[in-house]
Amino acid sequence: MKKKLLIILLIVVMLELTLFNVNSYRVLSSNSKIEYAKENLEAINTAEDEIYIEIDNINTEVKTIHLELNTLENVDYQVFYTDATSSKLKDLPKKKYIMTSEKSQYIPCYLSGESKIIGIKVFSELAEVEKVTINEKIPFEFNLARVIVLFGIITFVYLLKTLECYKIPYSIKNFEQELTLIFVLCVFVLITCLINQYSINPDEIEDFYSVDFVHALSKGQVHLEREPSDELKSLENPYDGGERTRAGLKRGSDYLWDVAYFQGKYYVYFGILPAILMLPYHLITGNYIGTPAVVLIFSILTAISLKSLIKHIFKRYFSEVPFKFMVFSFIMLLFGSQILWVNGIPRFYELSIISALFFAVTGINFVFCILENENKKYRYMFLASLFLSLSVACRPTQLLTSLVFLPILIMIFIKNVKEKKDILKNILAVAIPYLGIGLALMYYNYIRFGSIF
């Protein structure tokens, strides 16, 4: 076993040194390196929110391009080129310039022959091109996290084929099987954390949801303290984009985006529950927890909840199926969820999605608990109703998830009616959470929209 693991480790290290760093070998010497400083670059404004520069008479084979920007935010950019196959400019795919990622500032080029012209378009009016370097060596990066993840995946596949515990059905008492599920969960959480940290935009860590809305809640109000401009208030229909444009109103300065304007005040139209959960941190510390961090926390909690869900499913419906199929199903469930996607763009839009998903999955777990625990079913009915209704407080469309619960409720209610017992307990266990949270959300809707719906 040790020999096999050592071979796997050597293969992974070789892949890291070669395949995953292949672009670092694109330029081996600095003989063909050409630098263009800011004073040698002329910006051509092709649009209001774009900057375009063009470098002529390069007359050499372009293997890499290193772009240095003066920017306060992550921006998209795109490279255009001519080569031996075309005298007209062709384009490479867009790329994102990430201030904290050195590799995002390099583009490896596989063009045909020499290039005469290189054009660079930056999709921001605030960024400045400081320097462009042709044929600079892309830095070599030994990514330890990638090595660990890849080693874990290959080792995992190898063990699936060899160990006996993967060939028998799942048992909660089997330590090796439980350790496998924990291992899969930990690897997935690690990947999620890396994606989250890599994708953070400094300008979106604190936004009007995690700061303004939480601050408003701390003062006992649901409207934002930001005062709408007089120009916006004077419009006949503030929601008409054409009317705002004709009045000369500018987004950000004259009106806020992604908020509701109602009776002279700004309201958040996203679910209120995540902000309520962020409130204690603000009340205790006086600071605000960033949206990406909350997205990550809910993502980890959701992954843990999905682990419980797959165990419930296999215990009830696939109790005789070999454990390896449960592992494959768990992997597909994790990677098929929205967890990785929301951490790729961890903003308040995605916060409502992932928080709602956590409460919905946890609610479904309690539905399984109802089926598995006859003596405690009303306790679990209450918890299932509570979590499924809390998911609606994050994202209203999650109300449809409660349809999963409906057949179980009907079955229990019919059984209680036939036996003439616990009918009131059945009704109260479900009604109290749904009515309590439902009425609170209706009142909240009435405040910010003038309608309970």
Short mmCIF file of C-alpha atoms in Angstrom, two decimals, residues 60-424:
data_model
loop_
_atom_site.label_atom_id
_atom_site.label_comp_id
_atom_site.label_asym_id
_atom_site.label_seq_id
_atom_site.Cartn_x
_atom_site.Cartn_y
_atom_site.Cartn_z
CA THR A 60 8.44 39.29 -33.52
CA GLU A 61 6.82 36.09 -32.34
CA VAL A 62 4.67 36.89 -29.30
CA LYS A 63 4.73 34.04 -26.80
CA THR A 64 3.49 35.83 -23.66
CA ILE A 65 1.95 39.17 -22.76
CA HIS A 66 2.28 40.68 -19.28
CA LEU A 67 -0.17 43.46 -18.49
CA GLU A 68 0.30 45.83 -15.54
CA LEU A 69 -2.69 47.95 -14.63
CA ASN A 70 -3.28 50.71 -12.12
CA THR A 71 -6.73 49.76 -10.88
CA LEU A 72 -8.70 49.63 -7.66
CA GLU A 73 -10.90 46.75 -8.80
CA ASN A 74 -10.74 43.49 -10.71
CA VAL A 75 -11.47 44.17 -14.39
CA ASP A 76 -11.90 42.22 -17.61
CA TYR A 77 -9.47 42.66 -20.47
CA GLN A 78 -8.99 41.22 -23.95
CA VAL A 79 -6.04 40.91 -26.32
CA PHE A 80 -6.17 41.43 -30.10
CA TYR A 81 -3.39 40.44 -32.49
CA THR A 82 -2.14 40.00 -36.02
CA ASP A 83 0.13 37.14 -37.05
CA ALA A 84 1.36 35.33 -40.16
CA THR A 85 -2.15 34.09 -40.94
CA SER A 86 -3.94 37.44 -40.86
CA SER A 87 -3.15 41.13 -41.27
CA LYS A 88 -6.48 41.98 -39.64
CA LEU A 89 -6.82 41.99 -35.87
CA LYS A 90 -8.17 38.81 -34.33
CA ASP A 91 -9.13 38.40 -30.70
CA LEU A 92 -8.23 36.09 -27.84
CA PRO A 93 -10.82 35.15 -25.17
CA LYS A 94 -11.52 37.69 -22.42
CA LYS A 95 -9.61 37.37 -19.19
CA LYS A 96 -10.10 38.85 -15.72
CA TYR A 97 -7.33 40.97 -14.21
CA ILE A 98 -7.30 40.08 -10.51
CA MET A 99 -5.18 42.34 -8.34
CA THR A 100 -4.28 39.56 -5.92
CA SER A 101 -3.43 37.00 -8.61
CA GLU A 102 -0.16 37.50 -10.49
CA LYS A 103 -0.97 34.80 -13.03
CA SER A 104 -4.16 36.61 -14.12
CA GLN A 105 -1.93 39.39 -15.44
CA TYR A 106 -0.18 37.07 -17.93
CA ILE A 107 -1.49 35.67 -21.20
CA PRO A 108 0.32 32.78 -22.90
CA CYS A 109 0.02 33.19 -26.68
CA TYR A 110 0.15 30.44 -29.27
CA LEU A 111 0.05 32.51 -32.45
CA SER A 112 1.29 31.67 -35.95
CA GLY A 113 4.64 33.28 -36.74
CA GLU A 114 5.51 36.91 -36.09
CA SER A 115 2.98 39.53 -34.95
CA LYS A 116 3.00 43.13 -36.12
CA ILE A 117 0.22 44.60 -33.96
CA ILE A 118 -1.01 43.79 -30.46
CA GLY A 119 -4.12 45.52 -29.11
CA ILE A 120 -5.36 45.42 -25.52
CA LYS A 121 -8.85 46.44 -24.46
CA VAL A 122 -9.57 47.03 -20.76
CA PHE A 123 -13.25 47.01 -19.86
CA SER A 124 -13.10 49.84 -17.34
CA GLU A 125 -12.82 53.59 -17.60
CA LEU A 126 -11.08 53.83 -14.22
CA ALA A 127 -8.11 51.55 -14.93
CA GLU A 128 -4.80 52.79 -16.38
CA VAL A 129 -2.32 50.69 -18.34
CA GLU A 130 1.06 51.09 -16.62
CA LYS A 131 3.17 48.71 -18.67
CA VAL A 132 2.92 45.99 -21.31
CA THR A 133 5.71 43.42 -21.60
CA ILE A 134 6.04 41.06 -24.54
CA ASN A 135 7.71 37.66 -24.04
CA GLU A 136 8.23 37.87 -20.30
CA LYS A 137 8.58 34.53 -18.53
CA ILE A 138 5.40 33.50 -16.73
CA PRO A 139 6.30 32.81 -13.07
CA PHE A 140 6.50 29.17 -12.04
CA GLU A 141 4.08 28.31 -9.23
CA PHE A 142 4.14 25.07 -7.27
CA ASN A 143 0.56 24.90 -6.01
CA LEU A 144 0.60 22.77 -2.86
CA ALA A 145 -3.21 22.86 -2.52
CA ARG A 146 -3.60 21.49 -6.05
CA VAL A 147 -1.08 18.72 -5.30
CA ILE A 148 -2.95 17.74 -2.13
CA VAL A 149 -6.35 17.74 -3.85
CA LEU A 150 -5.13 15.76 -6.87
CA PHE A 151 -3.26 13.28 -4.68
CA GLY A 152 -6.40 12.83 -2.58
CA ILE A 153 -8.61 12.25 -5.64
CA ILE A 154 -6.30 9.67 -7.26
CA THR A 155 -5.70 7.91 -3.94
CA PHE A 156 -9.42 7.90 -3.30
CA VAL A 157 -10.19 6.28 -6.67
CA TYR A 158 -7.46 3.69 -6.05
CA LEU A 159 -8.87 2.81 -2.63
CA LEU A 160 -12.40 2.54 -4.04
CA LYS A 161 -11.19 -0.27 -6.29
CA THR A 162 -9.17 -2.15 -3.68
CA LEU A 163 -10.64 -1.86 -0.17
CA GLU A 164 -13.34 -4.27 0.93
CA CYS A 165 -15.37 -1.65 2.84
CA TYR A 166 -16.41 -0.03 -0.46
CA LYS A 167 -17.91 -3.27 -1.78
CA ILE A 168 -20.40 -3.77 1.07
CA PRO A 169 -23.51 -1.68 1.94
CA TYR A 170 -23.15 1.42 4.09
CA SER A 171 -23.27 1.03 7.86
CA ILE A 172 -23.10 3.88 10.33
CA LYS A 173 -20.92 1.64 12.52
CA ASN A 174 -18.29 1.14 9.80
CA PHE A 175 -15.45 3.52 10.71
CA GLU A 176 -13.72 3.32 7.30
CA GLN A 177 -16.93 4.19 5.47
CA GLU A 178 -17.68 7.12 7.75
CA LEU A 179 -14.09 8.34 7.39
CA THR A 180 -14.47 8.22 3.60
CA LEU A 181 -17.54 10.47 3.67
CA ILE A 182 -15.75 12.90 5.97
CA PHE A 183 -12.72 12.88 3.65
CA VAL A 184 -14.88 13.68 0.60
CA LEU A 185 -16.59 16.45 2.55
CA CYS A 186 -13.27 17.95 3.70
CA VAL A 187 -11.81 17.94 0.17
CA PHE A 188 -14.93 19.61 -1.18
CA VAL A 189 -14.85 22.23 1.59
CA LEU A 190 -11.17 22.92 0.81
CA ILE A 191 -11.98 23.44 -2.88
CA THR A 192 -14.88 25.70 -1.92
CA CYS A 193 -12.66 27.79 0.36
CA LEU A 194 -10.01 28.20 -2.35
CA ILE A 195 -12.60 29.26 -4.95
CA ASN A 196 -14.17 31.69 -2.49
CA GLN A 197 -10.86 33.35 -1.58
CA TYR A 198 -9.70 33.49 -5.19
CA SER A 199 -12.98 35.06 -6.36
CA ILE A 200 -13.33 37.82 -3.76
CA ASN A 201 -13.67 41.28 -5.25
CA PRO A 202 -12.44 43.80 -2.63
CA ASP A 203 -15.14 46.24 -3.73
CA GLU A 204 -17.89 43.71 -3.01
CA ILE A 205 -16.79 42.45 0.43
CA GLU A 206 -18.96 45.06 2.13
CA ASP A 207 -22.08 46.09 0.19
CA PHE A 208 -25.40 47.76 0.90
CA TYR A 209 -26.83 44.40 2.03
CA SER A 210 -24.15 43.39 4.54
CA VAL A 211 -23.50 46.95 5.73
CA ASP A 212 -26.41 49.35 5.10
CA PHE A 213 -29.16 46.80 5.63
CA VAL A 214 -27.57 45.26 8.73
CA HIS A 215 -27.00 48.78 10.12
CA ALA A 216 -30.66 49.63 9.48
CA LEU A 217 -31.80 46.47 11.30
CA SER A 218 -29.57 47.35 14.24
CA LYS A 219 -31.58 50.59 14.59
CA GLY A 220 -34.88 48.73 14.48
CA GLN A 221 -35.87 49.70 10.94
CA VAL A 222 -36.03 47.91 7.59
CA HIS A 223 -35.45 50.88 5.26
CA LEU A 224 -31.92 52.00 4.42
CA GLU A 225 -30.63 55.26 5.86
CA ARG A 226 -29.44 56.43 2.44
CA GLU A 227 -31.75 59.20 1.36
CA PRO A 228 -33.07 59.07 -2.24
CA SER A 229 -32.18 62.16 -4.26
CA ASP A 230 -34.75 64.90 -4.80
CA GLU A 231 -34.46 64.31 -8.55
CA LEU A 232 -35.52 60.68 -8.10
CA LYS A 233 -38.40 61.64 -5.81
CA SER A 234 -39.68 64.13 -8.35
CA LEU A 235 -40.01 61.56 -11.15
CA GLU A 236 -43.49 60.40 -12.08
CA ASN A 237 -42.26 56.79 -12.31
CA PRO A 238 -38.84 56.31 -10.62
CA TYR A 239 -38.70 52.72 -11.94
CA ASP A 240 -38.78 53.87 -15.58
CA GLY A 241 -35.18 53.65 -16.85
CA GLY A 242 -35.96 55.91 -19.80
CA GLU A 243 -37.43 58.57 -17.55
CA ARG A 244 -34.36 58.45 -15.29
CA THR A 245 -32.06 58.81 -18.30
CA ARG A 246 -34.02 61.76 -19.71
CA ALA A 247 -33.83 63.44 -16.31
CA GLY A 248 -30.03 63.03 -16.33
CA LEU A 249 -29.94 60.76 -13.26
CA LYS A 250 -26.82 58.66 -12.85
CA ARG A 251 -26.70 55.25 -11.22
CA GLY A 252 -24.81 55.28 -7.93
CA SER A 253 -24.95 59.01 -7.36
CA ASP A 254 -28.62 59.82 -8.01
CA TYR A 255 -30.17 56.43 -7.34
CA LEU A 256 -29.20 53.03 -5.92
CA TRP A 257 -29.30 49.80 -7.88
CA ASP A 258 -30.76 46.48 -6.67
CA VAL A 259 -32.99 48.10 -4.07
CA ALA A 260 -36.70 48.87 -3.96
CA TYR A 261 -37.86 52.50 -3.84
CA PHE A 262 -41.15 52.93 -2.02
CA GLN A 263 -42.74 56.05 -0.54
CA GLY A 264 -39.52 58.03 -0.50
CA LYS A 265 -37.33 55.33 1.05
CA TYR A 266 -34.99 52.57 -0.10
CA TYR A 267 -35.76 48.96 0.85
CA VAL A 268 -33.87 45.75 0.19
CA TYR A 269 -35.94 43.33 -1.87
CA PHE A 270 -33.73 40.30 -1.13
CA GLY A 271 -34.59 37.89 1.69
CA ILE A 272 -34.18 39.36 5.16
CA LEU A 273 -33.02 36.27 7.09
CA PRO A 274 -29.29 36.33 6.13
CA ALA A 275 -29.09 39.97 7.28
CA ILE A 276 -30.77 39.06 10.58
CA LEU A 277 -28.19 36.30 11.09
CA MET A 278 -25.38 38.79 10.37
CA LEU A 279 -26.80 41.27 12.88
CA PRO A 280 -25.40 39.74 16.14
CA TYR A 281 -21.83 40.03 14.85
CA HIS A 282 -22.38 43.74 14.19
CA LEU A 283 -24.05 44.32 17.57
CA ILE A 284 -21.23 42.56 19.46
CA THR A 285 -18.19 43.86 17.56
CA GLY A 286 -19.44 47.04 15.91
CA ASN A 287 -18.01 45.73 12.62
CA TYR A 288 -19.65 44.13 9.59
CA ILE A 289 -18.99 40.63 8.36
CA GLY A 290 -18.27 40.57 4.63
CA THR A 291 -20.73 38.92 2.25
CA PRO A 292 -18.13 36.45 0.82
CA ALA A 293 -17.44 35.14 4.33
CA VAL A 294 -21.14 34.55 4.97
CA VAL A 295 -21.51 32.83 1.58
CA LEU A 296 -18.63 30.52 2.55
CA ILE A 297 -20.12 29.75 5.98
CA PHE A 298 -23.50 28.82 4.48
CA SER A 299 -21.71 26.79 1.79
CA ILE A 300 -19.90 24.69 4.39
CA LEU A 301 -23.10 24.20 6.38
CA THR A 302 -24.93 23.17 3.21
CA ALA A 303 -22.22 20.64 2.32
CA ILE A 304 -22.51 19.12 5.81
CA SER A 305 -26.30 18.99 5.43
CA LEU A 306 -25.96 17.28 2.03
CA LYS A 307 -23.82 14.60 3.72
CA SER A 308 -26.71 13.89 6.09
CA LEU A 309 -29.15 13.88 3.17
CA ILE A 310 -27.25 11.25 1.17
CA LYS A 311 -27.07 9.04 4.27
CA HIS A 312 -30.83 9.33 4.77
CA ILE A 313 -31.52 8.50 1.11
CA PHE A 314 -29.32 5.40 1.01
CA LYS A 315 -30.47 4.18 4.41
CA ARG A 316 -34.11 4.31 3.33
CA TYR A 317 -34.05 3.44 -0.37
CA PHE A 318 -30.69 1.80 -1.20
CA SER A 319 -29.71 -0.06 1.96
CA GLU A 320 -28.32 -3.07 0.03
CA VAL A 321 -26.32 -1.08 -2.54
CA PRO A 322 -22.47 -1.20 -2.24
CA PHE A 323 -21.00 1.76 -0.38
CA LYS A 324 -18.95 2.95 -3.36
CA PHE A 325 -22.17 3.96 -5.14
CA MET A 326 -23.12 6.05 -2.13
CA VAL A 327 -19.74 7.77 -2.34
CA PHE A 328 -20.16 8.48 -6.05
CA SER A 329 -23.66 9.82 -5.38
CA PHE A 330 -22.38 12.07 -2.60
CA ILE A 331 -19.68 13.48 -4.88
CA MET A 332 -22.23 14.16 -7.63
CA LEU A 333 -24.60 15.75 -5.12
CA LEU A 334 -21.88 18.09 -3.84
CA PHE A 335 -20.51 19.11 -7.22
CA GLY A 336 -23.98 19.21 -8.77
CA SER A 337 -25.21 21.67 -6.15
CA GLN A 338 -24.76 25.41 -6.55
CA ILE A 339 -22.08 25.61 -3.86
CA LEU A 340 -19.02 26.01 -6.10
CA TRP A 341 -20.84 28.39 -8.43
CA VAL A 342 -21.97 30.79 -5.69
CA ASN A 343 -18.44 30.89 -4.25
CA GLY A 344 -17.12 31.79 -7.70
CA ILE A 345 -19.06 35.07 -7.42
CA PRO A 346 -19.76 35.46 -3.68
CA ARG A 347 -22.09 38.46 -3.65
CA PHE A 348 -25.40 39.21 -1.93
CA TYR A 349 -27.29 37.72 -4.92
CA GLU A 350 -25.57 34.41 -4.28
CA LEU A 351 -25.96 34.80 -0.50
CA SER A 352 -29.75 34.55 -0.82
CA ILE A 353 -29.35 31.41 -2.97
CA ILE A 354 -26.95 29.49 -0.74
CA SER A 355 -28.64 30.44 2.54
CA ALA A 356 -32.01 29.31 1.15
CA LEU A 357 -30.42 26.07 -0.05
CA PHE A 358 -29.01 25.35 3.41
CA PHE A 359 -32.36 25.78 5.17
CA ALA A 360 -34.20 23.80 2.46
CA VAL A 361 -31.80 20.82 2.57
CA THR A 362 -31.82 20.81 6.38
CA GLY A 363 -35.62 20.89 6.31
CA ILE A 364 -35.67 17.87 3.99
CA ASN A 365 -33.31 16.06 6.38
CA PHE A 366 -35.86 16.56 9.14
CA VAL A 367 -38.55 15.17 6.82
CA PHE A 368 -36.52 11.94 6.66
CA CYS A 369 -36.22 12.03 10.46
CA ILE A 370 -40.03 12.02 10.66
CA LEU A 371 -40.11 8.77 8.68
CA GLU A 372 -37.34 7.18 10.75
CA ASN A 373 -38.47 8.23 14.26
CA GLU A 374 -42.10 7.43 14.99
CA ASN A 375 -41.84 8.44 18.66
CA LYS A 376 -40.41 11.88 17.90
CA LYS A 377 -42.17 12.62 14.63
CA TYR A 378 -43.98 15.74 15.85
CA ARG A 379 -40.74 17.27 17.06
CA TYR A 380 -39.23 16.65 13.64
CA MET A 381 -42.40 17.87 11.88
CA PHE A 382 -41.97 21.17 13.71
CA LEU A 383 -38.26 21.39 12.79
CA ALA A 384 -38.93 20.44 9.15
CA SER A 385 -41.63 23.12 8.92
CA LEU A 386 -39.38 25.65 10.63
CA PHE A 387 -36.38 25.16 8.35
CA LEU A 388 -38.42 24.93 5.15
CA SER A 389 -40.23 28.15 6.03
CA LEU A 390 -36.94 29.84 6.99
CA SER A 391 -35.67 29.06 3.47
CA VAL A 392 -38.51 31.22 2.16
CA ALA A 393 -37.25 34.08 4.33
CA CYS A 394 -33.99 33.82 2.36
CA ARG A 395 -35.50 33.36 -1.09
CA PRO A 396 -39.28 33.35 -1.72
CA THR A 397 -39.11 30.78 -4.56
CA GLN A 398 -37.99 28.16 -2.01
CA LEU A 399 -41.63 27.90 -0.98
CA LEU A 400 -41.88 25.28 -3.73
CA THR A 401 -39.48 23.05 -1.78
CA SER A 402 -42.21 22.54 0.80
CA LEU A 403 -44.04 20.43 -1.78
CA VAL A 404 -41.55 17.68 -0.85
CA PHE A 405 -43.04 17.74 2.64
CA LEU A 406 -46.68 17.68 1.53
CA PRO A 407 -47.12 13.92 0.84
CA ILE A 408 -45.65 13.06 4.26
CA LEU A 409 -48.01 15.50 5.99
CA ILE A 410 -51.04 14.12 4.18
CA MET A 411 -50.04 10.53 5.05
CA ILE A 412 -49.58 11.34 8.76
CA PHE A 413 -52.79 13.39 8.91
CA ILE A 414 -54.88 10.62 7.32
CA LYS A 415 -53.39 8.08 9.72
CA ASN A 416 -54.19 10.32 12.73
CA VAL A 417 -57.76 10.90 11.55
CA LYS A 418 -58.31 7.14 11.21
CA GLU A 419 -56.88 6.50 14.65
CA LYS A 420 -58.61 9.62 16.06
CA LYS A 421 -55.51 10.81 17.93
CA ASP A 422 -52.96 13.62 17.88
CA ILE A 423 -54.80 15.52 15.12
CA LEU A 424 -54.31 18.89 16.83
#
